[in-house]
Tab-separated table of C-alpha atoms in Angstrom:
chain	number	residue	atom	x	y	z
I	1	GLY	CA	16.898	-5.953	2.534
I	2	ALA	CA	13.412	-4.581	3.428
I	3	VAL	CA	10.899	-7.515	3.990
I	4	VAL	CA	7.276	-6.975	4.259
I	5	SER	CA	5.522	-10.029	5.890
I	6	GLN	CA	1.782	-10.690	4.955
I	7	HIS	CA	-0.630	-13.094	7.017
I	8	PRO	CA	-2.507	-15.284	6.214
I	9	SER	CA	-1.182	-16.410	2.865
I	10	TRP	CA	-4.518	-17.882	1.944
I	11	VAL	CA	-8.168	-17.489	3.869
I	12	ILE	CA	-11.518	-19.134	3.055
I	13	CYS	CA	-14.317	-17.714	4.918
I	14	LYS	CA	-18.337	-17.854	4.814
I	15	SER	CA	-20.279	-14.911	3.258
I	16	GLY	CA	-20.827	-12.299	5.985
I	17	THR	CA	-17.978	-12.777	7.970
I	18	SER	CA	-15.117	-10.563	8.477
I	19	VAL	CA	-11.443	-11.370	7.488
I	20	LYS	CA	-8.380	-9.410	8.653
I	21	ILE	CA	-5.182	-9.360	6.563
I	22	GLU	CA	-2.077	-8.147	8.475
I	23	CYS	CA	1.233	-6.606	6.975
I	24	ARG	CA	4.286	-6.286	9.014
I	25	SER	CA	7.300	-4.064	7.897
I	26	LEU	CA	10.141	-6.530	9.608
I	27	ASP	CA	13.348	-4.709	9.305
I	28	PHE	CA	12.166	-1.113	8.646
I	29	GLN	CA	9.644	1.328	9.345
I	30	ALA	CA	6.918	1.789	6.930
I	31	THR	CA	5.370	5.029	7.316
I	32	THR	CA	2.862	4.612	4.275
I	33	MET	CA	1.494	1.258	3.213
I	34	PHE	CA	-0.414	0.510	0.019
I	35	TRP	CA	-2.933	-1.978	-0.355
I	36	TYR	CA	-3.667	-3.629	-3.957
I	37	ARG	CA	-6.442	-5.941	-5.294
I	38	GLN	CA	-5.732	-8.427	-8.182
I	39	PHE	CA	-8.355	-10.433	-9.774
I	40	PRO	CA	-7.502	-13.352	-11.423
I	41	LYS	CA	-5.387	-12.705	-14.644
I	42	GLN	CA	-5.855	-8.990	-14.207
I	43	SER	CA	-3.503	-6.198	-12.910
I	44	LEU	CA	-2.988	-4.613	-9.445
I	45	MET	CA	-5.591	-2.193	-8.670
I	46	LEU	CA	-4.571	0.178	-5.953
I	47	MET	CA	-7.310	0.357	-3.201
I	48	ALA	CA	-5.799	2.569	-0.695
I	49	THR	CA	-3.015	4.301	1.011
I	50	SER	CA	-2.659	4.035	4.689
I	51	ASN	CA	-0.281	6.155	6.718
I	52	GLU	CA	0.556	5.594	10.048
I	53	GLY	CA	-1.576	7.139	12.862
I	54	SER	CA	-3.779	8.894	10.145
I	55	LYS	CA	-6.604	7.713	8.469
I	56	ALA	CA	-6.284	5.797	5.431
I	57	THR	CA	-7.188	7.304	1.633
I	58	TYR	CA	-9.226	5.191	-0.710
I	59	GLU	CA	-9.260	5.329	-4.208
I	60	GLN	CA	-12.139	6.191	-5.971
I	61	GLY	CA	-14.932	3.163	-5.919
I	62	VAL	CA	-13.520	1.365	-3.254
I	63	GLU	CA	-15.821	0.998	0.143
I	64	LYS	CA	-13.809	2.409	2.787
I	65	ASP	CA	-16.897	0.679	5.191
I	66	LYS	CA	-16.154	-2.684	3.433
I	67	PHE	CA	-12.430	-2.370	3.447
I	68	LEU	CA	-11.042	-1.406	6.996
I	69	ILE	CA	-7.346	-0.114	6.846
I	70	ASN	CA	-5.673	0.432	10.063
I	71	HIS	CA	-2.063	1.485	10.601
I	72	ALA	CA	-1.490	1.769	13.939
I	73	SER	CA	2.208	1.226	14.607
I	74	LEU	CA	5.173	1.870	11.951
I	75	THR	CA	5.769	-1.563	11.491
I	76	LEU	CA	2.187	-3.046	11.190
I	77	SER	CA	-0.871	-2.358	9.039
I	78	THR	CA	-4.229	-4.359	8.494
I	79	LEU	CA	-6.858	-4.612	6.463
I	80	THR	CA	-10.241	-5.849	7.425
I	81	VAL	CA	-12.916	-7.066	4.740
I	82	THR	CA	-16.225	-6.630	6.583
I	83	SER	CA	-19.099	-8.741	5.603
I	84	ALA	CA	-17.365	-10.742	2.995
I	85	HIS	CA	-19.354	-11.604	-0.227
I	86	PRO	CA	-18.188	-13.814	-2.970
I	87	GLU	CA	-17.277	-11.286	-5.067
I	88	ASP	CA	-14.825	-10.121	-2.629
I	89	SER	CA	-12.722	-13.264	-3.500
I	90	SER	CA	-9.623	-11.653	-4.761
I	91	PHE	CA	-5.602	-11.732	-4.321
I	92	TYR	CA	-4.713	-8.740	-2.005
I	93	ILE	CA	-1.290	-7.536	-1.449
I	94	CYS	CA	0.319	-5.083	0.519
I	95	SER	CA	3.440	-2.870	-0.387
I	96	ALA	CA	5.670	-0.083	1.146
I	97	ARG	CA	7.836	2.455	-0.359
I	98	THR	CA	11.443	1.883	0.953
I	99	GLY	CA	13.925	4.977	0.724
I	100	GLY	CA	17.470	5.804	0.676
I	101	ARG	CA	19.776	4.402	-2.017
I	102	GLY	CA	17.641	1.477	-2.003
I	103	TYR	CA	14.824	3.215	-3.222
I	104	GLY	CA	11.917	0.877	-4.503
I	105	TYR	CA	9.023	-0.840	-3.308
I	106	THR	CA	8.749	-3.839	-1.280
I	107	PHE	CA	5.734	-6.486	-1.437
I	108	GLY	CA	3.962	-8.562	0.631
I	109	SER	CA	3.549	-12.404	-0.250
I	110	GLY	CA	-0.092	-11.603	-0.799
I	111	THR	CA	-3.561	-13.229	0.522
I	112	ARG	CA	-5.701	-15.281	-1.350
I	113	LEU	CA	-9.364	-14.660	0.000
I	114	THR	CA	-11.900	-17.080	-0.926
I	115	VAL	CA	-15.622	-16.289	0.221
I	116	VAL	CA	-18.049	-19.217	-0.135
Y	1	ALA	CA	-1.784	11.683	-13.100
Y	2	GLN	CA	0.531	9.015	-14.054
Y	3	SER	CA	-0.202	5.747	-15.976
Y	4	VAL	CA	1.292	2.923	-18.038
Y	5	THR	CA	0.420	1.183	-20.890
Y	6	GLN	CA	1.704	-2.357	-21.839
Y	7	LEU	CA	1.066	-3.328	-25.483
Y	8	GLY	CA	0.416	-6.510	-26.041
Y	9	SER	CA	-1.460	-8.711	-23.476
Y	10	HIS	CA	0.072	-12.084	-24.673
Y	11	VAL	CA	3.375	-12.412	-26.021
Y	12	SER	CA	4.593	-16.336	-27.226
Y	13	VAL	CA	8.388	-16.775	-28.212
Y	14	SER	CA	10.168	-19.764	-28.636
Y	15	GLU	CA	12.976	-20.884	-26.184
Y	16	GLY	CA	15.962	-19.007	-27.149
Y	17	ALA	CA	14.626	-16.303	-28.991
Y	18	LEU	CA	14.722	-12.387	-28.083
Y	19	VAL	CA	12.176	-11.542	-25.392
Y	20	LEU	CA	10.735	-7.758	-25.737
Y	21	LEU	CA	7.844	-6.799	-23.699
Y	22	ARG	CA	6.553	-3.191	-24.446
Y	23	CYS	CA	5.686	-0.288	-21.898
Y	24	ASN	CA	4.766	3.379	-22.312
Y	25	TYR	CA	4.428	5.543	-19.544
Y	26	SER	CA	2.448	8.883	-18.731
Y	27	SER	CA	3.900	11.148	-15.878
Y	28	SER	CA	3.850	15.173	-15.892
Y	29	VAL	CA	6.905	14.657	-13.315
Y	30	PRO	CA	9.928	12.411	-14.027
Y	31	PRO	CA	9.199	8.940	-13.576
Y	32	TYR	CA	10.521	6.370	-11.509
Y	33	LEU	CA	9.708	3.019	-13.375
Y	34	PHE	CA	9.757	-0.706	-12.579
Y	35	TRP	CA	9.315	-4.167	-14.198
Y	36	TYR	CA	8.103	-7.245	-12.045
Y	37	VAL	CA	7.579	-10.749	-12.390
Y	38	GLN	CA	4.633	-12.618	-11.099
Y	39	TYR	CA	4.437	-16.073	-10.954
Y	40	PRO	CA	1.037	-18.372	-10.679
Y	41	ASN	CA	-0.334	-17.698	-6.868
Y	42	GLN	CA	2.566	-15.724	-6.058
Y	43	GLY	CA	3.670	-12.437	-4.885
Y	44	LEU	CA	5.471	-9.922	-7.257
Y	45	GLN	CA	9.509	-9.941	-7.634
Y	46	LEU	CA	11.299	-6.769	-8.996
Y	47	LEU	CA	13.428	-7.385	-11.823
Y	48	LEU	CA	14.669	-4.054	-12.476
Y	49	LYS	CA	14.067	-0.553	-12.216
Y	50	TYR	CA	15.060	3.031	-13.178
Y	51	THR	CA	15.229	6.044	-10.945
Y	52	THR	CA	17.827	8.282	-11.973
Y	53	GLY	CA	21.329	7.999	-14.105
Y	54	ALA	CA	22.018	5.453	-16.534
Y	55	THR	CA	19.134	4.824	-19.057
Y	56	LEU	CA	19.953	1.416	-19.477
Y	57	VAL	CA	19.152	-0.727	-16.825
Y	58	LYS	CA	20.535	-4.398	-16.012
Y	59	GLY	CA	18.055	-6.645	-13.761
Y	60	ILE	CA	17.849	-9.978	-12.779
Y	61	ASN	CA	18.027	-13.458	-14.907
Y	62	GLY	CA	19.463	-11.523	-17.698
Y	63	PHE	CA	16.699	-9.175	-18.470
Y	64	GLU	CA	17.342	-5.385	-19.320
Y	65	ALA	CA	15.134	-2.299	-19.896
Y	66	GLU	CA	16.060	1.085	-21.551
Y	67	PHE	CA	14.309	4.066	-20.089
Y	68	LYS	CA	13.959	6.805	-23.454
Y	69	LYS	CA	12.316	9.909	-22.666
Y	70	SER	CA	11.708	10.945	-26.017
Y	71	GLU	CA	9.723	7.813	-26.623
Y	72	THR	CA	7.989	7.864	-23.068
Y	73	SER	CA	8.688	4.182	-23.179
Y	74	PHE	CA	10.524	1.518	-21.039
Y	75	HIS	CA	10.694	-1.629	-23.075
Y	76	LEU	CA	11.992	-4.865	-21.263
Y	77	THR	CA	14.221	-7.157	-23.101
Y	78	LYS	CA	15.919	-10.392	-22.800
Y	79	PRO	CA	18.224	-11.791	-25.330
Y	80	SER	CA	17.512	-15.546	-25.043
Y	81	ALA	CA	14.146	-16.761	-23.703
Y	82	HIS	CA	13.990	-19.987	-21.247
Y	83	MET	CA	11.169	-22.114	-20.340
Y	84	SER	CA	11.516	-20.593	-17.199
Y	85	ASP	CA	10.645	-17.083	-18.041
Y	86	ALA	CA	6.802	-17.704	-18.623
Y	87	ALA	CA	5.068	-15.719	-16.177
Y	88	GLU	CA	3.335	-12.312	-16.091
Y	89	TYR	CA	4.934	-8.975	-16.393
Y	90	PHE	CA	3.897	-5.927	-14.885
Y	91	CYS	CA	5.361	-2.663	-15.552
Y	92	ALA	CA	5.066	0.277	-13.011
Y	93	VAL	CA	5.363	4.026	-12.457
Y	94	SER	CA	5.914	6.206	-9.775
Y	95	ASP	CA	7.082	9.590	-8.832
Y	96	GLN	CA	9.263	10.914	-6.630
Y	97	GLN	CA	7.126	12.300	-3.998
Y	98	ALA	CA	7.130	10.317	-0.667
Y	99	GLY	CA	3.977	8.505	-0.106
Y	100	THR	CA	2.934	7.784	-3.976
Y	101	ALA	CA	1.840	4.262	-4.908
Y	102	LEU	CA	3.143	2.277	-7.814
Y	103	ILE	CA	0.854	2.146	-10.352
Y	104	PHE	CA	0.585	-0.703	-12.479
Y	105	GLY	CA	0.004	-1.452	-16.463
Y	106	LYS	CA	-2.365	-4.444	-17.400
Y	107	GLY	CA	0.213	-6.605	-17.222
Y	108	THR	CA	1.659	-9.005	-20.179
Y	109	THR	CA	1.693	-13.105	-20.260
Y	110	LEU	CA	4.834	-14.108	-21.579
Y	111	SER	CA	4.704	-17.599	-23.184
Y	112	VAL	CA	7.970	-19.464	-23.879
Y	113	SER	CA	7.675	-22.629	-26.411
Y	114	SER	CA	10.132	-25.299	-26.518
């Protein structure tokens, strides 16, 4: 089945530094990738939708200059948290939509970001 | 716009009892509906989905859900709870358009006692 590989699975960084999270579609081409954020004991909130070769579309309230999304190829999308602060600590998950008879969404395993 | 409401942020059952997790959706177009399970510090696992066809959908681990258009509901059930079912459950909705993201409900924590 369709697999999305997400790295790193966890990262600790100092306040003010930047962190890059990668999501790769291993056996299919992901034209569109979705990025979610999940705070402890809360639901997944859609942050942005990235389309290969074009600018990402951000949800209301999400700072596009802080959360830089790049989708340069059909198999790789990245989320960079710039100038991270403790309030950016969260669980970040990517997802790609799969089509055809196996229609659905496949998710990365998530990245636990802790900013100290 | 689409949305999902999960009634009950926390459900507690005894081992062997019926599990019922409620989900109601709002959508202006025919929805695609999903149930996911999440264990602590892990990603999401798909339990089942409804796209078209049969309204009673069977998933993994003995779970099933029924799409009821008249009630705009997609409740998740399991006849007999196991301790291993304790987890967070999310109902989600999308539509048929390409490039549409899944929208999640707030989640329901299922606790199973022995």
